[in-house]
Coordinates of N, CA, C and O in Angstrom, one line a residue:
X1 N -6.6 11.5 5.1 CA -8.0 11.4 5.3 C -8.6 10.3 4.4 O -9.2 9.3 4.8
X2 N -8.5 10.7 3.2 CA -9.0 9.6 2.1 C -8.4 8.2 2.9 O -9.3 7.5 3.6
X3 N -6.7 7.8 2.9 CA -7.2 6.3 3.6 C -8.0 6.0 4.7 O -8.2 4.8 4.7
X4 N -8.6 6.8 5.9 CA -9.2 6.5 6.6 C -10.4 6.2 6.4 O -11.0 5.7 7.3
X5 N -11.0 6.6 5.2 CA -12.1 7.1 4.9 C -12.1 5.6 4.2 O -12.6 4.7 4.9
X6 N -11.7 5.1 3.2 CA -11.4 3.6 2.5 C -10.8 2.5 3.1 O -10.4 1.5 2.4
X7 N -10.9 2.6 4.7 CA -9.9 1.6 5.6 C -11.2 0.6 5.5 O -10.8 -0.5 5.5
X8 N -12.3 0.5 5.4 CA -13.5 -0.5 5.3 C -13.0 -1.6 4.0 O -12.7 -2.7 4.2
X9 N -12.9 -1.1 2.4 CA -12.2 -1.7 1.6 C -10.9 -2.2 1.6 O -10.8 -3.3 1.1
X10 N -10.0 -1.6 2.0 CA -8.9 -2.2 2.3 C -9.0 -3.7 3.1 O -8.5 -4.8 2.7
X11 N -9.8 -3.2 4.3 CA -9.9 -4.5 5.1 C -10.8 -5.8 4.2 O -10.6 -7.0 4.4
X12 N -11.8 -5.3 3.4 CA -12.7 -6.4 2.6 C -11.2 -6.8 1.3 O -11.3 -8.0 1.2
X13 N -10.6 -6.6 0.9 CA -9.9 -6.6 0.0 C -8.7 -7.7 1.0 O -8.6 -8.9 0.7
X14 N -8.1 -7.2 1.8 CA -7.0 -8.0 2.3 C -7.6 -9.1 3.0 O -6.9 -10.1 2.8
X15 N -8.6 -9.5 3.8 CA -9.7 -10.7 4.0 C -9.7 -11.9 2.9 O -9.2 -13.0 2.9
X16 N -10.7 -10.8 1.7 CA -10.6 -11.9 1.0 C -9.8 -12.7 0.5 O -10.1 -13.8 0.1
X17 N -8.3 -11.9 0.3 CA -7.3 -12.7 -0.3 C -6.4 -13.2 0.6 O -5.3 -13.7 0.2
X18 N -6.9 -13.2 2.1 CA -6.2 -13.9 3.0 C -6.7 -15.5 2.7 O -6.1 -16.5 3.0
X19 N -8.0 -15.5 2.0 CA -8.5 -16.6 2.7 C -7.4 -18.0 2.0 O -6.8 -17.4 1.0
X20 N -6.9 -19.1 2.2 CA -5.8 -19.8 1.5 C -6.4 -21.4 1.1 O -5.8 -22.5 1.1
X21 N -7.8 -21.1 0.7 CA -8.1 -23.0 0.5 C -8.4 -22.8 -0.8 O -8.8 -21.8 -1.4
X22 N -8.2 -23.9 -1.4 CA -8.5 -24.1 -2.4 C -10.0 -24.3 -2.7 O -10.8 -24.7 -1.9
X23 N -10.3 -24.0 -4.1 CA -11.9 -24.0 -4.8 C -11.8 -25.1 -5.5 O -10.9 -25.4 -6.2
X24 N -13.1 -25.8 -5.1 CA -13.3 -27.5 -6.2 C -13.9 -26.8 -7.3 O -13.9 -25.6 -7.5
X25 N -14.7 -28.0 -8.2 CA -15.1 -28.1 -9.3 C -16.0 -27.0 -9.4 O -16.0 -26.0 -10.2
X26 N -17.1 -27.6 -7.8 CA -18.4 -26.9 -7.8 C -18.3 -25.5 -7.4 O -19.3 -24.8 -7.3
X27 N -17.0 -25.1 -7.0 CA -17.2 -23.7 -6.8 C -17.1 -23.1 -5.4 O -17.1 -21.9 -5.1
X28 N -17.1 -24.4 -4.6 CA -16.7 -24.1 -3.2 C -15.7 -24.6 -2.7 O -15.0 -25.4 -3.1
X29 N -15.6 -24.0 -1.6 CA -14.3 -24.2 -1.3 C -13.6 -25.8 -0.4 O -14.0 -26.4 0.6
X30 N -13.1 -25.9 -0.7 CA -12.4 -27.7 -0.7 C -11.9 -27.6 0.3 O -12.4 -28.6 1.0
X31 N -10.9 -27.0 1.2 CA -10.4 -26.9 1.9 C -10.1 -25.7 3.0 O -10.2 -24.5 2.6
X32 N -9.8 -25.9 4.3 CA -9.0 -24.5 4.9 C -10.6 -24.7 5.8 O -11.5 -25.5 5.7
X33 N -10.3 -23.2 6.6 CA -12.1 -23.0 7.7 C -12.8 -22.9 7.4 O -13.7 -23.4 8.2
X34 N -13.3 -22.2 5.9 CA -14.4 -22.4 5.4 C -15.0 -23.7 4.2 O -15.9 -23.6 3.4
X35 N -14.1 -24.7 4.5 CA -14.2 -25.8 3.7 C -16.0 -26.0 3.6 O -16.7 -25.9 4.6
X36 N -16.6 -26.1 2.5 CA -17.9 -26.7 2.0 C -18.4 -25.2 1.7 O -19.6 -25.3 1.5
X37 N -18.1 -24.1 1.7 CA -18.6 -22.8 1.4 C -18.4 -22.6 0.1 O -17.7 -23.2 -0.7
X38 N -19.5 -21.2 -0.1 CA -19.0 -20.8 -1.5 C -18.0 -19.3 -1.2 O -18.5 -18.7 -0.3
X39 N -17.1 -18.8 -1.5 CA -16.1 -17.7 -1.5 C -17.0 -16.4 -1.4 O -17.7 -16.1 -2.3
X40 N -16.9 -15.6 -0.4 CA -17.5 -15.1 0.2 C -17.7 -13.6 -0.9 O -16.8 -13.5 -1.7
X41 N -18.3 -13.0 -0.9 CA -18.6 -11.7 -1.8 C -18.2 -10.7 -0.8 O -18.1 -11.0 0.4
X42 N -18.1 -9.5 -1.4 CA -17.8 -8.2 -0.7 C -18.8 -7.6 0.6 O -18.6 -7.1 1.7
X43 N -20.0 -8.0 -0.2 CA -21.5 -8.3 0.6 C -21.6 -9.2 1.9 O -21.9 -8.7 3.0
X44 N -21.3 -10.4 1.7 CA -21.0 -11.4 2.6 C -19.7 -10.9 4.0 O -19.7 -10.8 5.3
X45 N -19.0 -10.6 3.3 CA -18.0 -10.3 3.8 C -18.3 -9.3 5.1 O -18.3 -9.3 6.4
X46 N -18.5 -8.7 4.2 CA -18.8 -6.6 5.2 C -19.9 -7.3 6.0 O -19.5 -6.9 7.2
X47 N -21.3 -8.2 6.4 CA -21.8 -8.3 7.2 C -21.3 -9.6 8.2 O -22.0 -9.7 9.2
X48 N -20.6 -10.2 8.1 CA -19.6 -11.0 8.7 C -18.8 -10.1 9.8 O -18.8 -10.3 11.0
X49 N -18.4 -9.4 9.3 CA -17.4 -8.6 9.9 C -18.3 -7.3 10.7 O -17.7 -6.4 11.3
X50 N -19.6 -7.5 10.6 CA -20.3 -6.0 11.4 C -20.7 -7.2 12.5 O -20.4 -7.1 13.7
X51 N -21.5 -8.4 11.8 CA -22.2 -9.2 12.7 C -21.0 -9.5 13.7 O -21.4 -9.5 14.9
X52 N -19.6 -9.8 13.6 CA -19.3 -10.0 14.5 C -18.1 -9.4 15.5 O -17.7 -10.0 16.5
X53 N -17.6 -8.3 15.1 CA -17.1 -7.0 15.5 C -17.9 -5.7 15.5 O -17.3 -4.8 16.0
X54 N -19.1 -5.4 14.9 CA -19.7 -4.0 15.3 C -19.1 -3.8 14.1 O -18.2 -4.5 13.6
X55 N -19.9 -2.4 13.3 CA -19.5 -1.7 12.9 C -17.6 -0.8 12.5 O -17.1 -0.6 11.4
X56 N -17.3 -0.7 13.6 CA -16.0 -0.5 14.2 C -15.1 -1.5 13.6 O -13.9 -1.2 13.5
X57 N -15.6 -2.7 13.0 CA -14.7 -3.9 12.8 C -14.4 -3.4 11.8 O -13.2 -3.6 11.6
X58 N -15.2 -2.7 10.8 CA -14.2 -2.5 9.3 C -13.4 -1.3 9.6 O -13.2 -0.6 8.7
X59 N -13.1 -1.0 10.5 CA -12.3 0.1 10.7 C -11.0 -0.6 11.4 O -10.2 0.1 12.0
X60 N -10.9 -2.1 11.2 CA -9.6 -2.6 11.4 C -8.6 -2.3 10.9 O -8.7 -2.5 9.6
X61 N -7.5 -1.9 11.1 CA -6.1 -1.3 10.6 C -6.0 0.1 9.7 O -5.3 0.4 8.7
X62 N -7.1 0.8 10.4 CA -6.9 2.4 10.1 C -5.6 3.1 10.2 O -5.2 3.8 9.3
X63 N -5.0 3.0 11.6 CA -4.2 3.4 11.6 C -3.0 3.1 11.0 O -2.3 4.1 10.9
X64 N -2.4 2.0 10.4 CA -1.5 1.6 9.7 C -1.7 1.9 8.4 O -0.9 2.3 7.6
X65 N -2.7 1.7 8.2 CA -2.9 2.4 6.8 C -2.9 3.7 6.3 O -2.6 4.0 5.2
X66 N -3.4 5.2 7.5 CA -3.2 5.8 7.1 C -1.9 6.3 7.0 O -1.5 6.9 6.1
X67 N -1.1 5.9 8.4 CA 0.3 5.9 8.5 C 1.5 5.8 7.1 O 2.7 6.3 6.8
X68 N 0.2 4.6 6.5 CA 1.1 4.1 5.1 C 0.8 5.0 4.4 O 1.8 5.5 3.8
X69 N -0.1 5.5 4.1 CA -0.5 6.5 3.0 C 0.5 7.5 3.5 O 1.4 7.9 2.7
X70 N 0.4 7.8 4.6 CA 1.6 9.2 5.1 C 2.7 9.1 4.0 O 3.0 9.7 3.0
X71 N 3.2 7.8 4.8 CA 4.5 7.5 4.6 C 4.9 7.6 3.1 O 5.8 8.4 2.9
X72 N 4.5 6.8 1.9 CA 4.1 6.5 0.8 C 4.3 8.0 0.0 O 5.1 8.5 -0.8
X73 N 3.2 8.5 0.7 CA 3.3 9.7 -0.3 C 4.7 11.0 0.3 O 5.6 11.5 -0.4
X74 N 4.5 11.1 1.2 CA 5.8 11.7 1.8 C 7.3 10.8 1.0 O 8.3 11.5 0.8
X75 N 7.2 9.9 0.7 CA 8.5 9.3 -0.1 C 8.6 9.6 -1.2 O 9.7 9.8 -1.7
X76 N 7.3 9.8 -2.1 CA 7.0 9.7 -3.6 C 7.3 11.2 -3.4 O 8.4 11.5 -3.8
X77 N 6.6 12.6 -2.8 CA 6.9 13.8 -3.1 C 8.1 13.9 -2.9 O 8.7 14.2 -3.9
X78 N 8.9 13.7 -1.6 CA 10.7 14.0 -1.4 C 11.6 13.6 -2.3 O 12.6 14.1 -2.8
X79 N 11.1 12.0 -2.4 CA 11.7 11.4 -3.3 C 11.7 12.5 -4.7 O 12.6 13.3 -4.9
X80 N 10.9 12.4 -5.3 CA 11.0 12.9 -6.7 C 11.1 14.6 -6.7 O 11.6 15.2 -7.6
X81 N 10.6 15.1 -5.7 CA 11.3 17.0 -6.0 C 12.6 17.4 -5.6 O 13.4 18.1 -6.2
X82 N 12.4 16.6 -4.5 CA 13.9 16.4 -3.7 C 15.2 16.0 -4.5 O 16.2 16.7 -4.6
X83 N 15.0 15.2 -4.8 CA 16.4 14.7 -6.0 C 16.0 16.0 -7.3 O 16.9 16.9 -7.5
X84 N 15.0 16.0 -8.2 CA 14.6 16.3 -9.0 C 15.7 18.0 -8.5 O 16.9 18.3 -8.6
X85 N 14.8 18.3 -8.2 CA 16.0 19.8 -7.4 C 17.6 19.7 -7.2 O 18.5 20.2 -7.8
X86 N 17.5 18.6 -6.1 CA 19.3 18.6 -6.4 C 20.2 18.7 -7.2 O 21.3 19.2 -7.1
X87 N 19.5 17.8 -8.5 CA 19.5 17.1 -9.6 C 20.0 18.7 -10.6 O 21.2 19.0 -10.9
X88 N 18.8 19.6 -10.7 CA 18.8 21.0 -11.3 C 20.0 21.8 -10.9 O 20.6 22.5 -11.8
X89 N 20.2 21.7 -9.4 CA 21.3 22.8 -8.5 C 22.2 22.3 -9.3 O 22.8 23.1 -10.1
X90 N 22.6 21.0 -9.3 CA 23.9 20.5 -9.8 C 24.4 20.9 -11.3 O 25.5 20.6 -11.8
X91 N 23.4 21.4 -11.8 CA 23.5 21.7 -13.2 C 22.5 20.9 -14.1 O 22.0 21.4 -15.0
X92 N 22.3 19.8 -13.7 CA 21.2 19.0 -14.6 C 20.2 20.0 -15.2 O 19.5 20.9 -14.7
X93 N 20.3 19.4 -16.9 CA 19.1 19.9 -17.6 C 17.2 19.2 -16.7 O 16.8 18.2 -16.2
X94 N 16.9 20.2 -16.8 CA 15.2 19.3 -16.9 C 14.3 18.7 -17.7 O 13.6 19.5 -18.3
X95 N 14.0 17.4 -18.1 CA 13.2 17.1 -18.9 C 13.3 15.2 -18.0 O 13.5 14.8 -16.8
X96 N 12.9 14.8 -19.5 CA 12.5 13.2 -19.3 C 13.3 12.4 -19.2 O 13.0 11.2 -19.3
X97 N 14.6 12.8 -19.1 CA 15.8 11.9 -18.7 C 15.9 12.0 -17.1 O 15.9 10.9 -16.5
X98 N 16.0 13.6 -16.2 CA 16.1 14.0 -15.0 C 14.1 13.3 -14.0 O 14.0 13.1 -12.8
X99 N 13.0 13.1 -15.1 CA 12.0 13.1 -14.5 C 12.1 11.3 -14.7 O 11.1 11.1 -14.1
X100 N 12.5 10.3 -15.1 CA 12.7 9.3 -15.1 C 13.7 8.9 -13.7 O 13.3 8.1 -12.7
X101 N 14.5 9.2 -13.7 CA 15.9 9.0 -12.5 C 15.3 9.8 -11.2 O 15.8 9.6 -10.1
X102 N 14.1 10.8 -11.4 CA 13.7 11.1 -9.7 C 12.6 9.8 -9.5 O 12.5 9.2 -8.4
X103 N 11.8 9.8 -11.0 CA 10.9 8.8 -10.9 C 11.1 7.7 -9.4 O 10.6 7.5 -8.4
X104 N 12.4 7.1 -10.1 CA 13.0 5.8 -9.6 C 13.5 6.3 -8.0 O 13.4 5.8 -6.8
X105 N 13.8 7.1 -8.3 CA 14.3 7.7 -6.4 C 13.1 7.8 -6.0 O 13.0 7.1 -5.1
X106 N 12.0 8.3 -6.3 CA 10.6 8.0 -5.6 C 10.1 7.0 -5.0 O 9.8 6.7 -3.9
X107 N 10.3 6.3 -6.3 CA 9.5 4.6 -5.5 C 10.8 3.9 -5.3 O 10.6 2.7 -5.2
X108 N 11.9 4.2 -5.1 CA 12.3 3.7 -3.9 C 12.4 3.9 -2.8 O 12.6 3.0 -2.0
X109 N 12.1 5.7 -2.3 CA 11.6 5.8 -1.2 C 10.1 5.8 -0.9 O 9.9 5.8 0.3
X110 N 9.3 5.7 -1.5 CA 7.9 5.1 -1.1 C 8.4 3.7 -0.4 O 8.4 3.5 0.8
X111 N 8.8 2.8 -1.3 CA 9.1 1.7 -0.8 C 9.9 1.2 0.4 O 9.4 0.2 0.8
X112 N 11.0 1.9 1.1 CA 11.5 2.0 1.5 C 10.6 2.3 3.4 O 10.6 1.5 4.4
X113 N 9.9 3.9 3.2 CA 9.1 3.9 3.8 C 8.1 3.3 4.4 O 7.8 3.1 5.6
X114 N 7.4 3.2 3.2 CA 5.8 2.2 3.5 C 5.7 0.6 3.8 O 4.8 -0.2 4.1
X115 N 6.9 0.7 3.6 CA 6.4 -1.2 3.3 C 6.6 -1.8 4.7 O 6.2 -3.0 5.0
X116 N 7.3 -0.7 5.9 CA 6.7 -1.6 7.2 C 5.3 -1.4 7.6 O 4.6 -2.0 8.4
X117 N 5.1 -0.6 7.1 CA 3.2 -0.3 8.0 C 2.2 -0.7 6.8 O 1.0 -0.6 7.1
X118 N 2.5 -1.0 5.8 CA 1.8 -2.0 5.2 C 2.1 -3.2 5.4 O 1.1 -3.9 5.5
X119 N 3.1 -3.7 5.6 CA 3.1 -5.4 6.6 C 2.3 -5.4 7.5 O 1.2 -5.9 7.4
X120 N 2.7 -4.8 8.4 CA 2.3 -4.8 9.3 C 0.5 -4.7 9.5 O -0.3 -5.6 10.0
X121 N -0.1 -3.1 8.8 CA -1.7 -3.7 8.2 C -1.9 -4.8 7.8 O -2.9 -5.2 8.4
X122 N -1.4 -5.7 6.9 CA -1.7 -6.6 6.1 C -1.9 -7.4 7.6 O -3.0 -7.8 8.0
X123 N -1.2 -7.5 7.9 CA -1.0 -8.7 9.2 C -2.1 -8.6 10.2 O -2.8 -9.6 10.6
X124 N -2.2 -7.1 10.6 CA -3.1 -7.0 11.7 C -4.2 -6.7 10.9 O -5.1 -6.6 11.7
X125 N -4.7 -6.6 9.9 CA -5.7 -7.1 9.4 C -6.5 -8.5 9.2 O -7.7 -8.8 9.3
X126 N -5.7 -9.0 9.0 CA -5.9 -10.7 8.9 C -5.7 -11.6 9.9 O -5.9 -12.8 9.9
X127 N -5.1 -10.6 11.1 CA -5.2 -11.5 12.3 C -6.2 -11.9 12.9 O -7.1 -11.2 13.6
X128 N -5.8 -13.5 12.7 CA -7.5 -14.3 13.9 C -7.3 -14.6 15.0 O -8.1 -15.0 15.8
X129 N -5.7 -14.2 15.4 CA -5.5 -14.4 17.1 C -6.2 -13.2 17.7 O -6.9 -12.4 17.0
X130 N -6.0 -13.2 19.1 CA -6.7 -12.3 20.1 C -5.8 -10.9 20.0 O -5.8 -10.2 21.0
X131 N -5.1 -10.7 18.9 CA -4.4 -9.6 18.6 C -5.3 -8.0 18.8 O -5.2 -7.2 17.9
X132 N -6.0 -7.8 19.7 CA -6.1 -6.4 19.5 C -5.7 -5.2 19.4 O -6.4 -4.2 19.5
X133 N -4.2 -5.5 19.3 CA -3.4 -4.0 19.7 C -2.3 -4.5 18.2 O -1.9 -5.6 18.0
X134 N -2.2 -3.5 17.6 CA -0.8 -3.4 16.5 C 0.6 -3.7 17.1 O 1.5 -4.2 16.5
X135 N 0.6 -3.2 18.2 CA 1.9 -3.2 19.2 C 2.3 -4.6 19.2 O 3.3 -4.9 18.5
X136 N 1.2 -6.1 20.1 CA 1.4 -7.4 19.3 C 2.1 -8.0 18.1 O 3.2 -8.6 17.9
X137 N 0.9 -7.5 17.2 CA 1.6 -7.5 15.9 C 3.0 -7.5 15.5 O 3.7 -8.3 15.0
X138 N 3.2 -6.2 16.0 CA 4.6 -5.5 15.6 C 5.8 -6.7 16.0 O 6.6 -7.2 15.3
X139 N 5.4 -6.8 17.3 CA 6.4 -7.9 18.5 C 6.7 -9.3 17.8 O 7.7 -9.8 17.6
X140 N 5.7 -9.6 17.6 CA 5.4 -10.8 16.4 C 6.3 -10.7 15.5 O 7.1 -11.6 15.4
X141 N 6.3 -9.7 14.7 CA 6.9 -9.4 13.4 C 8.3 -9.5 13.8 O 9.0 -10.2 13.1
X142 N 8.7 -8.9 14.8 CA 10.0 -8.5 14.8 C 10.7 -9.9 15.6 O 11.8 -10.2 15.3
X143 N 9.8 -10.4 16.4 CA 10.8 -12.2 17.0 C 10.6 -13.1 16.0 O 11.4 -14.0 15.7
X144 N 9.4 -12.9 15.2 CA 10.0 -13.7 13.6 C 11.0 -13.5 12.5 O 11.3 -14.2 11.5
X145 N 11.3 -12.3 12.8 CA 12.5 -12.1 12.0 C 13.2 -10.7 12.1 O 13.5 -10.1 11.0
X146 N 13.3 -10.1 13.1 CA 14.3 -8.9 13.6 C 13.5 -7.9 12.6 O 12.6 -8.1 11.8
X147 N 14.2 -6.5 12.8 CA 14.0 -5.2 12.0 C 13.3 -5.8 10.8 O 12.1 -5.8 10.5
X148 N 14.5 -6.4 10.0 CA 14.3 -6.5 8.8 C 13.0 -7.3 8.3 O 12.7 -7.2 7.2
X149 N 12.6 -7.8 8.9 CA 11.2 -8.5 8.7 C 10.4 -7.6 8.5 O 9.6 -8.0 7.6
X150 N 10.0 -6.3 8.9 CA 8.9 -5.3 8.2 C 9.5 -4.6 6.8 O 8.8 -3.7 6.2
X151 N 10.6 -4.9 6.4 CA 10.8 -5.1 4.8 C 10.4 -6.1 4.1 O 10.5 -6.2 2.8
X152 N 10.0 -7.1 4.8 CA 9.3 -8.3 4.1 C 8.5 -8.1 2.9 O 7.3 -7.7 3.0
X153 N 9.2 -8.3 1.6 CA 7.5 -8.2 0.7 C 8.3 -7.0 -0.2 O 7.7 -6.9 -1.3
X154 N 9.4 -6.1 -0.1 CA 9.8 -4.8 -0.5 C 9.9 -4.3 -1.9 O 9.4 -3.4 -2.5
X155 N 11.0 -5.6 -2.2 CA 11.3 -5.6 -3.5 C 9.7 -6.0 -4.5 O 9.5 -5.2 -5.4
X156 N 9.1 -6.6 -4.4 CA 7.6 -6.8 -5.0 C 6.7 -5.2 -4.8 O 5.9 -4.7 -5.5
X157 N 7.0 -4.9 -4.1 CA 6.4 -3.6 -3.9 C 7.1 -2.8 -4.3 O 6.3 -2.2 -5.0
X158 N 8.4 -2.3 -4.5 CA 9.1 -1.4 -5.8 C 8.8 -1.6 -6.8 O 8.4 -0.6 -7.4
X159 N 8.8 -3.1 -7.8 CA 8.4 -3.8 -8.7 C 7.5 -3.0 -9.1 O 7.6 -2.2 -10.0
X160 N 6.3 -3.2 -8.3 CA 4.7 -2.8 -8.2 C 4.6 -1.3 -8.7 O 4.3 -0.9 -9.9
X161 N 4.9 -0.6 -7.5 CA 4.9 1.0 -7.9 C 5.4 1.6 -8.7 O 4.8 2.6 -9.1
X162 N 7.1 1.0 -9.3 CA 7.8 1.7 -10.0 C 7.2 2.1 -11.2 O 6.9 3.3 -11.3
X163 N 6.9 1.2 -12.3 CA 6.1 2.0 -12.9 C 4.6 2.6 -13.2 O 3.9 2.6 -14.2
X164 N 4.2 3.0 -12.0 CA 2.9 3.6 -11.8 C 3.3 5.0 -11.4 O 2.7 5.9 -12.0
X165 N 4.2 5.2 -10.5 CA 5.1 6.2 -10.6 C 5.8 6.6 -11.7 O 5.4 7.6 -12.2
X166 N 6.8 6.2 -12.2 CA 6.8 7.1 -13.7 C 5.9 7.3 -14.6 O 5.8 8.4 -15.2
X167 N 5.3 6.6 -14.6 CA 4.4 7.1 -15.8 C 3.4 8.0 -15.3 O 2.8 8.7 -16.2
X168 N 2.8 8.3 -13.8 CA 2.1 9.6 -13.4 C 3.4 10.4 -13.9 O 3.3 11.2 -14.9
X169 N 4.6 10.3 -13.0 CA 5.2 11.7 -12.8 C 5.5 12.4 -14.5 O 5.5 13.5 -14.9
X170 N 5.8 11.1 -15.4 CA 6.5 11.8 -16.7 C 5.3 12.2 -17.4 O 5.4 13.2 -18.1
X171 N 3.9 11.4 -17.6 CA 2.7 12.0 -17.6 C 2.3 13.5 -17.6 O 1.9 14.2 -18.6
X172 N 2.4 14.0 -15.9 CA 1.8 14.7 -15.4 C 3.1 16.0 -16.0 O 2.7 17.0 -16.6
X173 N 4.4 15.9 -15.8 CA 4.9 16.8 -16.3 C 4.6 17.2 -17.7 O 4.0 18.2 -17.8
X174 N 4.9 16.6 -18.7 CA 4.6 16.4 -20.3 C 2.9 17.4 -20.3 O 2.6 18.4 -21.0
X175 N 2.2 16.8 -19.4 CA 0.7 17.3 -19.8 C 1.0 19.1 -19.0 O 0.1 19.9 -19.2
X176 N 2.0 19.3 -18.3 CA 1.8 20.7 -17.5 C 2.4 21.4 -18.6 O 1.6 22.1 -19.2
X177 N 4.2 21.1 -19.3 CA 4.6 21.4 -20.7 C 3.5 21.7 -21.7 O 3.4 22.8 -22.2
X178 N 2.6 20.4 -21.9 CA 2.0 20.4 -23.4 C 0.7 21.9 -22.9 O 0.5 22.7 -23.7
X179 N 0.0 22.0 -21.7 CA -1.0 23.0 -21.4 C -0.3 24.5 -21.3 O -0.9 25.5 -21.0
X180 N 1.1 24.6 -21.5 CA 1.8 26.0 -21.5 C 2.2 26.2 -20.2 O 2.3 27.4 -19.8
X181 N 2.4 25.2 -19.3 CA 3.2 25.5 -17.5 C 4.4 24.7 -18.4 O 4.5 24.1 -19.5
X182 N 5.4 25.3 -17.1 CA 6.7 24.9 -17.3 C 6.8 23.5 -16.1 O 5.8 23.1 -15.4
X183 N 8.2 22.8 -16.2 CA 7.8 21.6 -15.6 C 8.2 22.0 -13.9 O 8.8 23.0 -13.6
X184 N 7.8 21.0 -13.0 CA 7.7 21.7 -12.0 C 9.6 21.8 -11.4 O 10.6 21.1 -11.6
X185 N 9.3 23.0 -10.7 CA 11.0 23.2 -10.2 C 10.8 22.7 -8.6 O 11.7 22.7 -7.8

């Protein structure tokens, strides 16, 4: 629910850093569609996008996004209880060596997961063709470069998360320990 509810920023966020021209001296932009402009504000932006899709327009690529959030966090919980548990059955002690090694099984299945329906948002967000359907998109993605093209970008994105993920998960255990809970089973 939360991404659906934040799919307006998402889309001001991936817009603006679609745009690809360079900025001169004076602070506008030199080249690309909006050549002679100044770089649009968050302000600018959001009425651009009402003025000329409705309302409805920042609600471009809701569904991939929440999809991604699904996905994302469904990797990061399985990932990290899932192993973390196996990890225990097998005999493993629990602490910050076992909560480090699910860490990494986490964001690699976040990663793993998410990173085709975040392509894919990213894309159908920023698309200026007559793309109104994600389905497009998708078709696109996949005759430019098979399956594997919606892992495009992956490894940057494990990079990314990996340590934002450990350091919640070894964080969040440590602080359940230090408040008198045990760490989670």
């Amino acid at each position: 629910m939360a991404y659906s509810i934040t799919t307006p920023f998402h889309l001001l966020k991936t817009c603006l850093q679609a745009e690809r021209a360079l900025i001169g001296p004076d602070g506008r932009y030199c080249s690309g569609r909006r050549s002679g402009n100044f770089p649009s504000s968050i302000l600018c932006e959001t009425r651009r996008i009402i003025s000329t899709k409705g309302i409805m327009g920042l609600y471009k690529g809701c569904l991939p996004l929440t999809i991604r959030g699904s996905l994302f966090t469904g990797g990061q919980m399985f990932g990290y209880d899932g192993f973390k548990s196996r990890c225990k059955e097998t005999g493993m002690k629990d602490g910050p060596q076992l909560q480090i090694y699910s860490s990494l099984v986490s964001a690699m299945l976040c990663t793993v997961m998410s990173t085709p329906a975040d392509f894919v948002m990213s894309k159908y967000m920023i698309s200026k063709r007559n793309e109104q359907r994600m389905s497009s998109v998708m078709i696109r993605i996949y005759k430019s470069g098979g399956a594997l093209a919606f892992w495009r970008g992956s490894s940057v994105n494990f990079v990314r998360i990996t340590p934002v993920i450990m350091t919640f998960s070894i964080v969040y255990e440590q602080m359940r320990l230090f408040f008198g809970f045990t760490y989670l089973s």
